[in-house]
XYZ file of C-alpha atoms in Angstrom:
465
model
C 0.000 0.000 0.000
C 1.324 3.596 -1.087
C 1.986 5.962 1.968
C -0.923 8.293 0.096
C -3.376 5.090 0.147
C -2.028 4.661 3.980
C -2.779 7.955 4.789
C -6.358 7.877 3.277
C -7.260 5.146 5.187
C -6.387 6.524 8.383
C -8.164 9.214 7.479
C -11.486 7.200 7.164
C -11.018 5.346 9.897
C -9.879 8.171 12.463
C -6.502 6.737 12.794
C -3.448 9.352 13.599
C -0.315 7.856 11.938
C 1.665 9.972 15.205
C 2.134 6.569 16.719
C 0.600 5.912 20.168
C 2.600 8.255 22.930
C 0.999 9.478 25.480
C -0.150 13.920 24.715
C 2.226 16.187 25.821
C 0.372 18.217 28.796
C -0.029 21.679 28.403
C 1.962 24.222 30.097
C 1.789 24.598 34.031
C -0.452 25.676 35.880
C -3.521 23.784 34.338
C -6.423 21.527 36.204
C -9.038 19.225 34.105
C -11.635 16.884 35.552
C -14.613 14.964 34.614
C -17.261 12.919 36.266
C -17.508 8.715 36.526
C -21.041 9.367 35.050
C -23.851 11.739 33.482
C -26.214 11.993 35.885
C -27.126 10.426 39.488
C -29.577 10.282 42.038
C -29.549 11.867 45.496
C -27.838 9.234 47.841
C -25.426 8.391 44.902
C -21.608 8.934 44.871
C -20.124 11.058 42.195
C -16.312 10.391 41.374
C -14.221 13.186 39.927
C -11.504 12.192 38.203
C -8.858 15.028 38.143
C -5.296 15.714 36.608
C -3.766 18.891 37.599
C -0.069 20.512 37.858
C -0.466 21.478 41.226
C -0.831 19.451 44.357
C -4.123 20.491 45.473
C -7.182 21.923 44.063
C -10.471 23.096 45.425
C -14.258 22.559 43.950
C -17.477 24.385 43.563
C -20.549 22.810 42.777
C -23.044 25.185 41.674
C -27.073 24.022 40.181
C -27.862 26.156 37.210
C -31.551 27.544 36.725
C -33.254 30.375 37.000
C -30.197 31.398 38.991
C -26.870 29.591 39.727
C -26.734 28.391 43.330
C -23.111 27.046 45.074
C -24.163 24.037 46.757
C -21.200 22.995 48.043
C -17.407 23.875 47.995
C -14.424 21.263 48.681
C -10.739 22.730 49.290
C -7.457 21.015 49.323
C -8.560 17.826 46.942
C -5.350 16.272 46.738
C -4.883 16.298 43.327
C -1.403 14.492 40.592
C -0.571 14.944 37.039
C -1.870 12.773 34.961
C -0.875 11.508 31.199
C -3.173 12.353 28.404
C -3.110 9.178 26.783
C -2.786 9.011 22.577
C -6.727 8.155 22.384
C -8.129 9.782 25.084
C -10.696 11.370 23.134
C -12.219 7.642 21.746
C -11.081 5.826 25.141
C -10.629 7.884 27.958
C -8.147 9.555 30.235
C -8.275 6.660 32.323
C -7.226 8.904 35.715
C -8.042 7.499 38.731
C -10.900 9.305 41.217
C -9.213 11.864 42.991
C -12.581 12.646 45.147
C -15.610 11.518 45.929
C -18.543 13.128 47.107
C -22.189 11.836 47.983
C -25.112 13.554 46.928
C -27.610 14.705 49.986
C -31.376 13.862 49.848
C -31.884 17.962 49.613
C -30.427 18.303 46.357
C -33.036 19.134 43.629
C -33.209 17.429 40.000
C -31.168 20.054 38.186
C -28.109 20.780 36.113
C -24.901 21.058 38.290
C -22.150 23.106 36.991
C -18.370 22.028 38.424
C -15.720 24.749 38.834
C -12.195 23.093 39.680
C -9.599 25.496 40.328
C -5.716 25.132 41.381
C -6.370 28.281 43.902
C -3.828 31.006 44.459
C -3.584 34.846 42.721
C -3.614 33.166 39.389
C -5.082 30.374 39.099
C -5.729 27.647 36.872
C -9.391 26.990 35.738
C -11.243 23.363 34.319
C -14.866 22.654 34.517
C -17.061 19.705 34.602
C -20.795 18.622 34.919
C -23.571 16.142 35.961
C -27.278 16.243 36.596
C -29.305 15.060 39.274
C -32.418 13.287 38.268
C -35.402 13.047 41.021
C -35.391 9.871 42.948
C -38.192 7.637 43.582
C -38.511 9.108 47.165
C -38.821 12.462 45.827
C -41.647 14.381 44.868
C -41.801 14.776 40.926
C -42.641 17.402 38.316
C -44.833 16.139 35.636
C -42.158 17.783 32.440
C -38.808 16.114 32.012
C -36.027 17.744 30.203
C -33.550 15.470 28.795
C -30.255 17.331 28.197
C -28.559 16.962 24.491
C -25.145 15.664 26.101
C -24.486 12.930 23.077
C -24.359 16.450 20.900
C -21.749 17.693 23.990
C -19.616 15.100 23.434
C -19.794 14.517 19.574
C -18.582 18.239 19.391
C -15.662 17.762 22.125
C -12.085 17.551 20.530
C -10.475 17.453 23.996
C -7.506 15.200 23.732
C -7.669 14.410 19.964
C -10.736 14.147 18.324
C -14.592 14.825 17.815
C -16.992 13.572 15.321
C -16.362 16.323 13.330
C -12.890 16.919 10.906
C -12.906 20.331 11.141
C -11.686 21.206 14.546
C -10.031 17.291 15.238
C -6.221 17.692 16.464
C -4.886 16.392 13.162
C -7.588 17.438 10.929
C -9.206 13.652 10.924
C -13.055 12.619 11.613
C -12.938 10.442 14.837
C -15.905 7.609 14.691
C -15.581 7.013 18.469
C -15.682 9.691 21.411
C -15.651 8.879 25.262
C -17.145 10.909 27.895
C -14.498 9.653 30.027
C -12.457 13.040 29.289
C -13.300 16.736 30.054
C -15.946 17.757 27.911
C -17.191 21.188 26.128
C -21.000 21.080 27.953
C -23.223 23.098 25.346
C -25.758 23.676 28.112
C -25.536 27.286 27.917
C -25.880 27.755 24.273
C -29.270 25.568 24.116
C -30.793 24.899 26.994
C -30.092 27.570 29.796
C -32.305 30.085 28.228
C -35.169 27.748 28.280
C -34.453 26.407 31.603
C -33.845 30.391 32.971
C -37.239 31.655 31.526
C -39.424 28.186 32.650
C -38.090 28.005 36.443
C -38.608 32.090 36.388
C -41.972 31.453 35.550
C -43.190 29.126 38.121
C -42.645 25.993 35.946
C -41.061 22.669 37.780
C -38.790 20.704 35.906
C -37.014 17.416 36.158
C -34.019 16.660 34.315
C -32.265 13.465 32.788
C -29.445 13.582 29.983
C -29.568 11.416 26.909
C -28.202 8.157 27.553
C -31.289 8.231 30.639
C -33.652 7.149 28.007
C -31.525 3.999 26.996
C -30.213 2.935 30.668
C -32.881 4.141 32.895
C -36.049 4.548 30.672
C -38.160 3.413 33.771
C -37.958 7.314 34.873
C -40.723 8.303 31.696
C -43.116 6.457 33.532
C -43.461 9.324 36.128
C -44.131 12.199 33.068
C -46.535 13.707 31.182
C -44.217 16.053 28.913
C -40.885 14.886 27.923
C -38.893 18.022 26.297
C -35.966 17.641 23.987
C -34.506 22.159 23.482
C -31.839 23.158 21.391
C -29.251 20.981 19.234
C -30.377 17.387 20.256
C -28.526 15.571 17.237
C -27.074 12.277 18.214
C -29.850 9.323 19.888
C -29.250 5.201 20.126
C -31.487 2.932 18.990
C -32.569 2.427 22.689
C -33.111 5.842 23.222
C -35.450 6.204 20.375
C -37.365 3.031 21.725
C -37.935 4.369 25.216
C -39.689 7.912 23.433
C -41.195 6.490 20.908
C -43.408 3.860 23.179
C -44.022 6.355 26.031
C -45.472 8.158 22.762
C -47.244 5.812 22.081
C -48.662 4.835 25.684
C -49.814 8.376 25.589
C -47.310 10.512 26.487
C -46.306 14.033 24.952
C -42.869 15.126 23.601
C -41.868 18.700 22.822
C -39.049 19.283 20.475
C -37.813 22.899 21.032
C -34.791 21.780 19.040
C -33.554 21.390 15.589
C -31.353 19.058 14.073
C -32.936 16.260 16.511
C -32.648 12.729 15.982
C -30.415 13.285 12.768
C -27.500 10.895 13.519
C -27.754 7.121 14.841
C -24.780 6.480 17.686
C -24.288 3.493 19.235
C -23.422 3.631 23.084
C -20.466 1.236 24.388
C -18.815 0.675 27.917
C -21.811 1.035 29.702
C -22.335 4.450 28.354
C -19.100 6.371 28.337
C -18.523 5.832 24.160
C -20.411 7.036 21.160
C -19.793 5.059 18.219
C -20.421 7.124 14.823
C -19.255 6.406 11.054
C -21.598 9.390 10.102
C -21.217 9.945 5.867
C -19.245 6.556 6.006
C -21.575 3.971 6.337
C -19.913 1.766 4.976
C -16.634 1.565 6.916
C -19.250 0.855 10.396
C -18.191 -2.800 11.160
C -22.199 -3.958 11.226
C -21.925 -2.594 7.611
C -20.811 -5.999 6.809
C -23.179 -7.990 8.885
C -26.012 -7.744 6.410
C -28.667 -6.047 9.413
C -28.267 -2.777 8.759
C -30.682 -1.111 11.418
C -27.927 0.210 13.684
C -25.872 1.442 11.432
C -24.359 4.743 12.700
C -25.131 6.663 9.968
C -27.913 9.043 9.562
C -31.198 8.018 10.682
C -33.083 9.178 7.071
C -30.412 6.623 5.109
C -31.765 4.001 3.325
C -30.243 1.544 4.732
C -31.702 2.336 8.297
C -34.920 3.118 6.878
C -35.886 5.067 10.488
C -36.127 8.449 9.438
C -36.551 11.130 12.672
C -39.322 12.497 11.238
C -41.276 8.878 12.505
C -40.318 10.562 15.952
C -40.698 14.046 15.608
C -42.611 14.689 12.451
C -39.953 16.843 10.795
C -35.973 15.929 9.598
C -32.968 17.362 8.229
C -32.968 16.302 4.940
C -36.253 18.597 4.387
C -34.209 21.735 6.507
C -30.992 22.738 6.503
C -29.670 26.040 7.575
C -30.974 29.416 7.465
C -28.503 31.999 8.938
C -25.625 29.893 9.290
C -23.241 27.829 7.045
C -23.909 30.725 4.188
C -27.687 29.976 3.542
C -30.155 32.620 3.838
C -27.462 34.961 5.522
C -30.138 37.573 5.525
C -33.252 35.812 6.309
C -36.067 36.669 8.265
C -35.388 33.994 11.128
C -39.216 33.961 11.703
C -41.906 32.003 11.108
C -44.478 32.467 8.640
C -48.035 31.507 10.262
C -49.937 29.322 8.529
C -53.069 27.721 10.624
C -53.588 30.387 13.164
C -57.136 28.867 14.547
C -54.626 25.977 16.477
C -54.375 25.605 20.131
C -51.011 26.157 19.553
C -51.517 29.710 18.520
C -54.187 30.426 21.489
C -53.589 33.897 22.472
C -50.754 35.190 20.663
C -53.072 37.179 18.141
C -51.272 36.206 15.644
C -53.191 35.733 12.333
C -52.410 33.853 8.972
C -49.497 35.316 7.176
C -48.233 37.155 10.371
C -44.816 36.096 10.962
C -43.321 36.346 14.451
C -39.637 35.462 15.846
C -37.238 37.149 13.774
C -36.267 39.701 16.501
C -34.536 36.893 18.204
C -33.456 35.232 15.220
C -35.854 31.693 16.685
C -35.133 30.181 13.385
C -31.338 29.440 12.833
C -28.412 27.104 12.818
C -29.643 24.157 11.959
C -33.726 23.765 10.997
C -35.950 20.449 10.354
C -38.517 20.356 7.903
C -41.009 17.703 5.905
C -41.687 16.684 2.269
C -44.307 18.677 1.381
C -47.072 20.288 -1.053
C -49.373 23.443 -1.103
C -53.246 23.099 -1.285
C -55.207 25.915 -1.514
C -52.795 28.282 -0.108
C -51.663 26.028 2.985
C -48.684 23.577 3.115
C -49.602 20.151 4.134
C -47.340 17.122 4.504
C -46.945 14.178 2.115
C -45.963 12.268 3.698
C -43.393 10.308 2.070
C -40.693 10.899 4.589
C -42.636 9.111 7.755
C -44.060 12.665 8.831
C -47.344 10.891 10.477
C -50.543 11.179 8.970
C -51.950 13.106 12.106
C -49.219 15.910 11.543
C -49.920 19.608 11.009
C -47.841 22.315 9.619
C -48.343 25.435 11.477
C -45.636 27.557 10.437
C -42.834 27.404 8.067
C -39.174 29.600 7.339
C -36.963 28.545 4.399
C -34.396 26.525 4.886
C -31.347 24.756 2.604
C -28.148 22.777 2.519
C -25.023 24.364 2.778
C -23.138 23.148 -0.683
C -21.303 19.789 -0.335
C -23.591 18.274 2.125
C -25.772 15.992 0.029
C -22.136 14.169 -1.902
C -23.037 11.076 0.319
C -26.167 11.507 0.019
C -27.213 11.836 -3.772
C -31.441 11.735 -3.348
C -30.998 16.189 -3.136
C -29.563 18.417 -5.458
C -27.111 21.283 -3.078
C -29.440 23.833 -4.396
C -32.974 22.287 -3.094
C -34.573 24.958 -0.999
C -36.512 23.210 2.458
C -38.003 24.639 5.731
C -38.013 24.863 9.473
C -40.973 23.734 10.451
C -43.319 24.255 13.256
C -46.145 21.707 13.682
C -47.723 18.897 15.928
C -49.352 15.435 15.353
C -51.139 13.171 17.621
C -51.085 9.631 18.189
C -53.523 7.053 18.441
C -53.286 6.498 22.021
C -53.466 10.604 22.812
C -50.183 11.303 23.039
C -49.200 14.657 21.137
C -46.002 15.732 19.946
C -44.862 19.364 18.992
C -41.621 19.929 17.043
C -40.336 23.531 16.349
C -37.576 22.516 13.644
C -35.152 24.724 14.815
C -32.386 24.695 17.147
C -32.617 28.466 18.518
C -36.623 28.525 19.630
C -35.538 29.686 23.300
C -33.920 32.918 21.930
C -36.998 34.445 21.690
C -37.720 33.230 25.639
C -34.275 34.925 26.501
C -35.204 38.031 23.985
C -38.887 38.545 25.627
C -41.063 37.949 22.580
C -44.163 37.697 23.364
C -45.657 34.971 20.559
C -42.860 32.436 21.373
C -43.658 32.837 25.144
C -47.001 32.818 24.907
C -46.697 29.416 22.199
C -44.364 27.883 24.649
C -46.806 27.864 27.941
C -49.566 27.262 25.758
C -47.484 23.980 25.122
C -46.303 23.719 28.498
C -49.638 24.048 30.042
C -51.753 21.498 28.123
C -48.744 18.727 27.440
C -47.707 18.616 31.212
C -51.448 17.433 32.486
């Protein structure tokens, strides 16, 4: 084989060709941690695994909501340097728990933000996270939020690689990440604005994290409204499962997100990996197996046959972008209204044509959308994609591909022009799920605008009986 052809290889399968020594560490002082898992219970024990320069180091745990509370401080964690091993990024630091700490009975289900810090005039900084999820002793809200950390992680190039090329260490797509290394939480970017403007306004909220719905889906049982807010990209097979039959036994689902559901990962080592081959379906080792429904690919392939929109009534391949990645740089970021008579729409005003959002830019990033036609002046689904019968299309905002994103995937030309879209459907057991195809729905709670508040209790209030 030619050193090119050696190269190119490594390149598809994630491979460095640096050899396997361990990551020089960077320059002193410096502190990183991370946590044995994603989220606990109260009574549980939380390990922190920590590598740091100096000899000691000092916590804060703070729970982040409608305002960020310090819950508890720890000083003088003895604390060693620790190598960053060649493929820490696909299989972990490997550093052994420099504290432990139990979780009291008082804590509330939240998101719990880690500070770590060396101390001193100057010091050195590293974060970390978990979330507590409500015991079975503990009184319950009837809304879940389950926090996007798969997308955390896929988008983490801390000690190599990510899922992504663009930002990896050596310019190379990695196909496995572990959480078993610091990681670049996205919380505030997607989900703290929601979280800020629902506990300010007297809503209760439980929270889980992804990988909840594959290891502990027992916990939907307790919930009316499960919510999925911001960029939720990257769900198992298992995962999927869990929502899809508490769908069906009833319950209701809120996507406030965009780009949900678009990539299949498969979970190893109890949960700390992510396996993804992504555009390279082909090079995933069940490729060869014949059974192709696990392939971690994109949900909407062919050769899954699962496309998201089963699950949330809306996809990628029918969105895109629209004020990011060069599409529709100057676009409206609204919504167009299309059926304002909805329950959805119940007093907002808003009337047929209006368009409402674009202060806050609610439609951006990355948008969802369905196949679909225009009768009489209305869009309505065609379903062809697996958008359910029951679904509605209440509002719309154009979307597209950015160029080069359909070359493993020929069924779209680069130039096709899609759509966010906002809309609902309704099983045949009751349960009712609401998608707003975009990623950045809870800037217009941050911003103050009044239609996507007003939409949002109105969702709120009828989902969570």
């Amino acid at each position: 084989m030619t050193l090119r052809l050696i190269i190119v290889a490594m390149m598809v399968f994630g491979v460095g060709y640096r050899g396997h020594a361990d990551q020089m560490p960077p320059a002193a002082p410096y502190v990183f941690g991370y946590t044995d898992q994603l989220s606990y219970v109260a009574g549980d024990t939380v390990a922190f695994h920590l590598s740091s320069s100096e000899p000691n180091v000092e916590v804060t745990i703070s729970r982040v909501g409608a305002q960020t509370e310090t819950v508890h401080r720890e000083l003088g964690i003895t604390c060693a340097a620790h190598p960053i091993p060649d493929r820490a990024s696909s299989d972990g630091c490997g550093w052994p728990a420099a504290w432990t700490f139990t979780i009291p009975d008082a804590w509330r289900s939240g998101y719990y933000e880690v500070a770590i810090s060396t101390g001193g005039d100057d010091p050195a900084k590293g974060s970390a996270f978990f979330v507590v999820r409500s015991s079975e002793s503990q009184s319950k809200s009837t809304i879940l939020l389950q926090l996007s950390t798969n997308t955390y992680n896929a988008y983490t190039n801390w000690g190599g690689h990510s899922l992504y090329s663009y930002h990896d260490r050596d310019g190379l797509q990695g196909h496995q990440v572990s959480f078993d290394r610091p990681i670049n939480s996205q919380f505030g970017n997607w989900e703290l604005p929601f979280v800020r403007w629902a506990e300010t306004n007297g809503y209760t909220i439980d929270y889980a994290v992804n990988s909840d719905l594959e290891f502990h889906p027992e916990i939907l049982k307790h919930y009316r409204l499960v919510l999925s807010v911001g960029h939720d990209e990257y769900w198992s097979s298992p995962m999927r499962d869990s929502l899809e039959q508490f769908i069906r036994d009833g319950g209701n689902v809120a996507f406030f997100s965009g780009n949900t559901c678009c990539w299949q990962v498969r979970s190893g080592n109890e949960g700390r990996t992510l396996t993804s081959w992504k555009q390279t379906p082909n090079m995933d080792p069940l490729y060869r197996t014949g059974d192709h429904r696990l392939l971690s690919t994109a949900w909407s392939h062919h050769l899954v046959g699962r496309p998201e929109n089963e699950l949330t009534g809306v996809g990628f391949l029918w969105g895109g972008y629209h004020r990011s990645h060069g599409q529709f740089m100057d676009g409206s970021a609204a919504f167009t209204v299309h059926r304002p008579d909805h329950w959805l729409f119940r007093g907002t005003g808003l009337k047929r044509g209006d368009a409402f959002g674009g202060n806050d830019s609610i439609v951006g990033y990355e948008c969802d959308g369905c196949e679909m036609k225009w009768v009489d002046g209305l869009p309505v689904p065609t379903h062809a994609d697996g958008t359910p019968e029951s679904f509605q299309i209440l509002g719309t905002c154009e979307a597209r591909w950015a160029p080069g994103d359909s070359y493993w995937y020929d069924r779209f030309p680069t130039d096709r022009v899609g759509a966010a879209v906002l809309g609902v459907y309704t099983s045949e057991n009751g349960g009712t799920v609401v998608t707003a195809g975009t990623t950045d729905w809870a800037h217009g709670l941050r911003g103050g605008d009044r239609a996507v508040i007003q939409i949002t209790k109105n969702v709120l209030d009828r989902l969570k009986q």
